[in-house]
Coordinates of C-alpha atoms in Angstrom, one line a residue:
M44 CA 37.5 -0.2 -65.9
K45 CA 35.9 -1.0 -63.1
N46 CA 39.0 -2.3 -61.2
N47 CA 40.9 0.4 -62.3
N48 CA 38.5 3.2 -62.0
P49 CA 40.0 6.7 -61.0
V50 CA 37.2 8.6 -59.6
L51 CA 36.5 5.5 -57.0
K52 CA 40.3 5.9 -56.5
S53 CA 40.3 9.2 -55.3
A54 CA 36.6 8.9 -53.7
S55 CA 38.5 5.8 -51.7
T56 CA 41.1 8.2 -50.3
Y57 CA 38.7 10.9 -49.5
V58 CA 37.0 8.8 -47.7
F59 CA 39.8 7.6 -45.8
E60 CA 41.4 10.8 -44.7
L61 CA 37.6 12.5 -43.4
L62 CA 37.0 9.2 -41.6
K63 CA 40.9 9.7 -39.9
E64 CA 40.7 12.9 -39.0
K65 CA 37.0 13.3 -38.4
L66 CA 35.8 10.3 -37.1
S67 CA 35.3 10.2 -33.7
G68 CA 37.2 7.2 -31.8
D69 CA 33.9 6.3 -30.4
Y70 CA 32.5 4.8 -33.6
V71 CA 33.9 1.6 -33.7
F72 CA 31.5 -0.2 -35.4
H73 CA 30.3 2.5 -37.9
N74 CA 34.3 3.0 -39.0
Y75 CA 37.0 2.8 -41.9
Q76 CA 36.5 -0.9 -41.9
H77 CA 32.3 -1.2 -42.0
T78 CA 32.4 1.0 -45.3
V79 CA 35.5 -1.1 -46.9
E80 CA 33.7 -4.0 -45.7
T81 CA 30.4 -2.8 -47.9
V82 CA 32.6 -1.5 -50.4
K83 CA 34.0 -4.8 -50.8
A84 CA 30.5 -6.7 -50.4
C85 CA 29.4 -4.7 -53.7
K86 CA 32.1 -5.7 -56.1
E87 CA 31.4 -9.4 -55.1
L88 CA 27.4 -9.2 -55.2
S89 CA 28.4 -7.5 -58.6
V90 CA 29.6 -10.0 -59.8
A91 CA 26.6 -11.3 -60.5
Y92 CA 24.8 -8.9 -62.2
D93 CA 25.9 -7.7 -65.5
L94 CA 26.2 -3.9 -64.4
T95 CA 27.5 -1.2 -66.7
S96 CA 30.4 0.7 -65.9
R97 CA 28.5 3.9 -65.1
D98 CA 25.8 1.6 -62.9
F99 CA 28.8 0.2 -61.4
E100 CA 31.0 3.5 -60.3
I101 CA 27.5 5.5 -58.6
L102 CA 26.8 1.5 -56.4
M103 CA 30.8 2.6 -55.2
L104 CA 30.3 5.9 -54.7
A105 CA 27.1 5.7 -52.1
A106 CA 29.0 2.9 -50.6
W107 CA 32.7 4.7 -50.4
F108 CA 29.9 7.8 -49.0
H109 CA 27.2 6.1 -47.3
D110 CA 28.6 6.3 -43.9
T111 CA 30.5 9.4 -44.1
G112 CA 27.7 11.7 -42.5
Y113 CA 28.8 10.1 -38.8
T114 CA 31.5 12.7 -39.1
R115 CA 29.2 15.5 -38.1
A116 CA 26.4 13.6 -36.6
Y117 CA 24.6 10.1 -35.2
E118 CA 20.8 10.4 -36.4
G119 CA 20.3 11.8 -39.6
H120 CA 23.5 10.6 -41.1
E121 CA 22.3 10.0 -44.1
E122 CA 21.7 13.7 -45.0
H123 CA 24.8 14.8 -44.3
S124 CA 26.4 12.3 -45.8
I125 CA 24.7 13.2 -48.9
Q126 CA 25.8 16.5 -48.5
I127 CA 29.4 15.3 -48.5
L128 CA 29.3 13.5 -51.6
K129 CA 27.9 16.3 -53.2
D130 CA 30.2 18.5 -52.0
Y131 CA 32.8 15.9 -53.4
L132 CA 31.7 15.8 -56.5
E133 CA 30.6 19.2 -56.9
G134 CA 31.6 20.2 -60.9
E135 CA 32.6 17.4 -61.7
Y136 CA 29.8 14.7 -61.8
K137 CA 25.9 15.2 -63.9
L138 CA 23.4 16.4 -61.5
E139 CA 21.4 13.1 -61.9
D140 CA 24.1 10.8 -61.6
I141 CA 24.5 12.5 -57.9
A142 CA 21.3 12.1 -58.1
E143 CA 21.0 8.4 -58.2
I144 CA 23.5 8.0 -55.7
E145 CA 21.5 10.0 -53.0
S146 CA 18.8 7.6 -53.6
L147 CA 20.9 4.7 -52.8
I148 CA 22.6 6.7 -50.0
L149 CA 19.1 7.0 -48.3
S150 CA 18.4 3.3 -48.5
T151 CA 20.6 2.4 -46.8
K152 CA 18.1 3.6 -43.9
Y153 CA 17.1 0.9 -41.6
G154 CA 13.7 -0.4 -42.5
H155 CA 13.7 1.2 -46.2
V156 CA 12.7 -1.3 -48.5
P157 CA 15.6 -1.2 -51.4
D158 CA 14.0 -0.6 -55.1
G159 CA 16.2 -2.0 -58.0
T160 CA 18.7 -3.6 -58.4
L161 CA 21.5 -1.3 -57.3
Q162 CA 19.7 -0.1 -53.9
E163 CA 19.4 -4.4 -52.8
I164 CA 23.4 -5.1 -53.7
L165 CA 24.2 -2.1 -51.6
H166 CA 21.3 -3.0 -48.6
D167 CA 22.7 -6.5 -48.5
A168 CA 26.4 -4.9 -48.9
D169 CA 26.1 -2.9 -45.6
Y170 CA 24.4 -5.9 -43.6
I171 CA 26.6 -8.6 -44.7
N172 CA 28.0 -9.4 -41.7
L173 CA 24.6 -10.8 -40.4
G174 CA 25.7 -13.7 -42.4
K175 CA 29.0 -14.1 -41.9
K176 CA 31.0 -16.0 -38.6
K177 CA 31.2 -13.8 -35.7
A178 CA 28.2 -11.2 -36.4
S179 CA 27.6 -11.4 -32.6
Q180 CA 31.5 -9.9 -31.9
R181 CA 30.6 -7.0 -34.0
G182 CA 26.8 -7.1 -32.6
E183 CA 28.9 -5.9 -29.6
L184 CA 31.0 -3.4 -31.0
L185 CA 27.8 -1.6 -32.3
R186 CA 26.6 -2.1 -28.7
I187 CA 29.7 -0.3 -27.1
E188 CA 29.3 2.5 -29.9
W189 CA 25.6 3.3 -28.7
E190 CA 26.2 3.4 -24.8
K191 CA 29.2 5.7 -25.7
I192 CA 27.7 7.9 -28.3
L193 CA 23.7 7.5 -28.0
G194 CA 24.4 6.9 -23.4
K195 CA 21.7 3.6 -24.3
K196 CA 22.7 1.2 -22.0
Y197 CA 21.6 -2.6 -22.5
S198 CA 21.4 -5.9 -19.7
N199 CA 22.9 -8.9 -21.1
I200 CA 19.8 -10.6 -22.5
E201 CA 18.3 -7.1 -23.8
W202 CA 20.9 -6.7 -26.0
A203 CA 20.9 -10.7 -26.8
E204 CA 17.1 -10.7 -27.6
L205 CA 17.5 -7.2 -29.5
Q206 CA 20.1 -8.5 -31.8
L207 CA 17.6 -11.7 -32.3
D208 CA 15.0 -9.5 -33.6
F209 CA 17.6 -7.7 -35.3
I210 CA 18.9 -10.4 -37.2
L211 CA 15.2 -12.4 -37.7
N212 CA 13.9 -8.4 -39.2
T213 CA 16.8 -7.6 -41.4
T214 CA 16.9 -10.7 -44.5
F215 CA 18.7 -10.4 -48.0
K216 CA 17.4 -8.9 -50.7
T217 CA 19.3 -10.3 -53.9
E218 CA 19.5 -13.9 -55.0
E219 CA 23.0 -13.9 -54.8
A220 CA 23.4 -12.8 -51.3
I221 CA 20.7 -15.2 -50.4
K222 CA 22.9 -17.8 -51.8
T223 CA 26.2 -16.9 -50.2
Y224 CA 25.0 -15.8 -46.9
D225 CA 21.5 -17.0 -46.1
E226 CA 22.7 -19.9 -44.8
R227 CA 25.7 -19.0 -42.6
R228 CA 22.8 -16.0 -41.7
Q229 CA 20.2 -19.2 -40.2
Q230 CA 23.6 -20.6 -38.1
N231 CA 23.2 -16.9 -36.1
I232 CA 19.8 -17.1 -35.7
R233 CA 20.2 -20.5 -34.0
E234 CA 23.2 -19.6 -31.8
Q235 CA 21.7 -16.0 -30.9
Y236 CA 19.2 -17.9 -29.7
D237 CA 21.3 -20.1 -28.0
I238 CA 23.1 -17.6 -26.4
I239 CA 19.6 -16.1 -24.8
D240 CA 19.1 -19.9 -23.3
Q241 CA 22.6 -19.6 -21.5
L242 CA 22.3 -16.4 -20.9
K243 CA 18.4 -16.8 -18.6
K244 CA 20.2 -20.4 -17.2
D245 CA 23.2 -18.2 -15.7
E246 CA 20.6 -15.7 -14.5
T247 CA 18.7 -18.2 -12.8
K248 CA 21.8 -19.6 -11.1
Y249 CA 23.2 -16.4 -10.0
L250 CA 19.0 -15.2 -8.4
S251 CA 19.4 -19.3 -6.7
K252 CA 22.5 -18.7 -5.2
L253 CA 22.1 -15.4 -4.6
N254 CA 18.5 -16.1 -2.2
K255 CA 20.7 -18.8 -0.9
G256 CA 23.2 -16.6 0.5
A257 CA 20.6 -13.9 1.8
G258 CA 19.1 -17.6 3.7
E259 CA 22.8 -18.3 5.1
K260 CA 23.9 -14.8 5.7
S261 CA 19.9 -14.5 8.0
P262 CA 21.8 -15.4 11.7
K263 CA 23.6 -12.3 10.7
L264 CA 20.4 -10.3 10.8
G265 CA 19.4 -11.9 13.5
R266 CA 22.2 -11.2 15.4
G267 CA 21.9 -7.5 13.9
I268 CA 18.2 -7.9 15.9
E269 CA 19.4 -9.1 18.8
T270 CA 22.6 -5.9 19.0
L271 CA 18.7 -3.4 18.8
Y272 CA 17.6 -5.6 21.1
R273 CA 20.5 -5.5 23.7
T274 CA 20.8 -2.2 23.0
I275 CA 17.1 -1.1 24.2
Y276 CA 17.2 -2.4 26.9
S277 CA 20.0 -1.3 27.9
Y278 CA 19.7 2.5 27.3
H279 CA 16.3 1.7 29.4
I280 CA 17.9 0.2 32.4
N281 CA 20.4 3.4 32.0
L282 CA 17.8 5.8 31.8
S283 CA 15.9 4.4 34.8
S284 CA 18.8 4.0 37.1
I285 CA 19.9 7.6 36.6
A286 CA 16.0 8.8 37.5
D287 CA 16.3 6.6 40.6
N288 CA 19.5 8.5 41.6
K289 CA 17.9 11.7 40.9
A290 CA 15.1 10.6 43.2
H291 CA 17.5 9.6 45.5
I292 CA 18.8 13.4 45.8
M293 CA 15.6 14.7 46.1
I294 CA 14.8 12.7 49.3
N295 CA 18.5 13.0 51.0
I296 CA 18.2 16.8 50.2
N297 CA 14.9 16.9 51.4
T298 CA 15.0 15.0 54.5
I299 CA 18.0 16.8 55.8
I300 CA 15.8 20.2 55.1
I301 CA 12.7 18.9 57.1
S302 CA 14.7 17.2 60.0
L303 CA 16.5 20.7 60.6
I304 CA 13.5 23.1 60.5
I305 CA 11.5 20.4 62.3
T306 CA 14.8 20.7 64.5
L307 CA 15.0 24.2 64.9
F308 CA 10.8 25.1 65.2
G309 CA 11.3 22.4 68.5
S310 CA 14.0 23.7 69.2
G311 CA 12.8 27.2 69.0
Y312 CA 9.7 27.0 71.6
T313 CA 11.4 25.1 74.4
F314 CA 14.1 27.6 74.6
S315 CA 13.2 30.1 78.3
S316 CA 12.7 34.3 76.7
S317 CA 17.0 34.7 77.2
N318 CA 17.2 32.5 74.3
Q319 CA 14.4 34.6 72.3
E320 CA 17.8 35.7 69.6
L321 CA 17.1 32.7 67.9
F322 CA 14.1 34.2 67.0
T323 CA 13.8 37.6 66.9
S324 CA 9.8 37.5 65.3
I325 CA 7.2 34.9 64.5
R326 CA 7.0 36.4 61.3
F327 CA 10.4 34.1 59.6
V328 CA 7.8 30.8 60.7
F329 CA 5.8 31.5 57.5
P330 CA 8.5 31.2 55.0
M331 CA 10.4 28.2 57.0
G332 CA 7.0 26.6 57.5
F333 CA 6.9 27.2 53.8
L334 CA 9.5 25.9 52.8
L335 CA 9.2 22.4 55.5
I336 CA 5.7 21.8 53.1
S337 CA 7.6 22.0 50.3
S338 CA 10.4 19.7 50.8
L339 CA 7.9 17.6 52.5
L340 CA 5.5 17.5 48.5
S341 CA 9.0 17.3 47.2
V342 CA 10.5 14.3 48.7
V343 CA 6.6 12.6 48.2
F344 CA 7.1 12.7 44.8
A345 CA 10.6 11.7 44.9
I346 CA 9.9 8.7 46.6
L347 CA 6.6 7.8 44.0
S348 CA 9.1 8.3 41.1
A349 CA 11.7 5.6 43.0
R350 CA 9.2 3.4 43.8
P351 CA 9.4 -0.1 42.4
N352 CA 6.6 -0.2 39.8
I353 CA 5.4 -3.5 39.0
N354 CA 2.8 -2.6 36.1
A355 CA 1.4 -6.0 35.4
Q356 CA -2.0 -6.7 34.2
E357 CA -4.1 -8.2 37.1
D358 CA -5.4 -10.8 35.0
Y359 CA -2.5 -11.8 32.4
D360 CA -3.8 -13.2 29.0
I361 CA -1.4 -15.6 27.3
K362 CA -2.9 -14.8 24.1
S363 CA -2.8 -10.5 24.4
D364 CA -1.0 -9.0 21.8
T365 CA -0.1 -6.9 24.7
S366 CA 1.1 -8.4 26.9
S367 CA 4.9 -9.7 27.4
V368 CA 5.6 -12.7 29.5
L369 CA 9.2 -11.8 29.3
F370 CA 7.7 -9.6 32.7
F371 CA 8.0 -11.0 35.7
G372 CA 4.4 -9.5 36.5
N373 CA 3.1 -11.0 34.2
F374 CA 5.0 -14.4 34.4
T375 CA 4.4 -15.2 37.6
Q376 CA 0.8 -15.6 37.0
L377 CA 1.2 -18.6 35.0
K378 CA 1.5 -22.1 35.9
L379 CA 4.5 -23.4 35.5
K380 CA 4.0 -25.6 32.9
E381 CA 2.1 -22.7 31.2
F382 CA 5.0 -20.4 31.6
V383 CA 7.5 -23.5 30.1
G384 CA 5.7 -23.5 27.0
K385 CA 5.3 -20.1 26.5
I386 CA 9.1 -20.1 26.4
K387 CA 8.8 -22.4 24.0
E388 CA 7.1 -21.0 21.2
L389 CA 9.1 -17.6 21.5
K390 CA 11.9 -19.9 21.1
S391 CA 10.7 -21.5 17.4
E392 CA 8.4 -18.7 16.4
Q393 CA 11.3 -15.5 15.7
D394 CA 9.1 -12.4 15.1
G395 CA 6.2 -13.7 18.2
L396 CA 10.3 -13.4 20.0
Y397 CA 10.7 -10.4 19.4
D398 CA 7.1 -8.9 19.2
S399 CA 7.0 -10.5 23.4
M400 CA 10.1 -8.2 23.6
S401 CA 9.1 -5.1 21.7
V402 CA 6.0 -5.3 23.9
D403 CA 7.9 -5.4 27.0
V404 CA 10.8 -2.6 25.4
Y405 CA 6.8 -0.7 25.2
H406 CA 6.0 -1.2 28.8
L407 CA 9.5 -0.1 30.6
G408 CA 9.0 2.7 28.1
G409 CA 5.3 3.8 30.3
V410 CA 7.5 3.0 33.7
L411 CA 9.9 5.4 32.3
I412 CA 7.6 8.1 31.7
K413 CA 5.9 8.2 35.0
K414 CA 9.3 7.7 37.1
Y415 CA 10.7 11.4 34.6
K416 CA 7.4 13.1 35.5
L417 CA 7.1 12.3 39.6
L418 CA 10.9 13.5 39.3
R419 CA 10.1 16.6 37.3
W420 CA 7.6 18.1 39.7
S421 CA 9.9 16.8 42.5
Y422 CA 12.5 19.4 41.4
N423 CA 9.7 22.3 40.6
I424 CA 8.1 22.1 44.1
F425 CA 12.1 22.0 45.5
M426 CA 12.7 24.7 43.6
I427 CA 10.0 27.0 44.0
G428 CA 9.9 25.9 48.0
L429 CA 13.8 27.5 47.9
I430 CA 12.5 30.3 46.0
I431 CA 10.0 31.3 47.9
C432 CA 11.3 30.8 50.9
A433 CA 14.6 33.1 49.7
V434 CA 12.5 35.2 48.6
G435 CA 10.3 35.3 52.3
F436 CA 13.5 36.3 54.6
I437 CA 14.7 39.1 52.2
T438 CA 11.8 41.0 52.5
I439 CA 11.2 40.3 56.2
V440 CA 15.2 41.0 57.1
I441 CA 14.8 44.4 54.9
I442 CA 11.5 45.9 56.0
S443 CA 12.7 45.0 59.8
M444 CA 15.9 47.2 58.7
S445 CA 13.3 49.6 57.1
S446 CA 11.3 50.1 60.9
G447 CA 14.1 50.1 62.9
G448 CA 14.4 46.7 64.3

């Protein structure tokens, strides 16, 4: 009767069709194969117990339907499994028997302590893979299922430790399961320990190799820093060269203007009375004089900008963090042995070398700021002088024309 039960045959067909049609392919652990393994384990374990036909049928129906709720939800699937069972058995099964199947399905919740022989058999059957070979491989399927459906991700070590805790905390309840499968379960625990140890060793080797690789790549880091400083030095030198060129332009222009004005003034006052057409009125002397003064000031600021600036400390302190031995204005204050010794220290201490170069760059920036400030004054004075001179000339001409001569 137990082996040819038409109710169980019909239930098995129904569950197969249900899972085939409605269970997502992401369920790689809680699928039809797991259900069949649970049903098979229930049959094997129940042989050792003198179950009635009614108890056997109730146990098998609970085994067939206990995971059908996964077709509707992951969390709380047991309640959905019960509802699917009730819908299937509606009007064809005693309510008291349905209630007992319901209690059996609810007993498969993780952490529930089984009560009675039937619940213990179903519990052990549901976790039978813990007492078989390749338990860790089956566990990997559960890991994939959690990642796909629940979005839970674990590192290899985290998952191995989680699996170990699960095997340690999940024990078989029936005497038959303990006698048949517990020895293999204990072997799986030892193997899981070995897996964790190997993973930790592999991680240690990887980290060691990573650190070693980082050490080997340090010269590349040094070359990168050298490129940085080389670029900064080149940038500052180019800016200084641009400032000097602009200063030379202002010096040339203003010296020419100064020379012309002086020549014109000198020749104008040495001409005879017949040559007074060059200066028809002394009023033109004022704008010309203002242009002369502005050009003179402009050329002075341009010369100050282009003038070499050593920017050295009067008493160079070899231990000071604000001084750089690389700057000639500083190291020429040292004796030869002191200078050579300081350079040797910089060669052996990379951080000290870079710090010294940073100080040097900082002082170069200070020189550039002074250059461009003086140059800006030179350009502004020159521009203002030209504007006032031109406005003065135009004003005098207009006044002269309006007064008739």
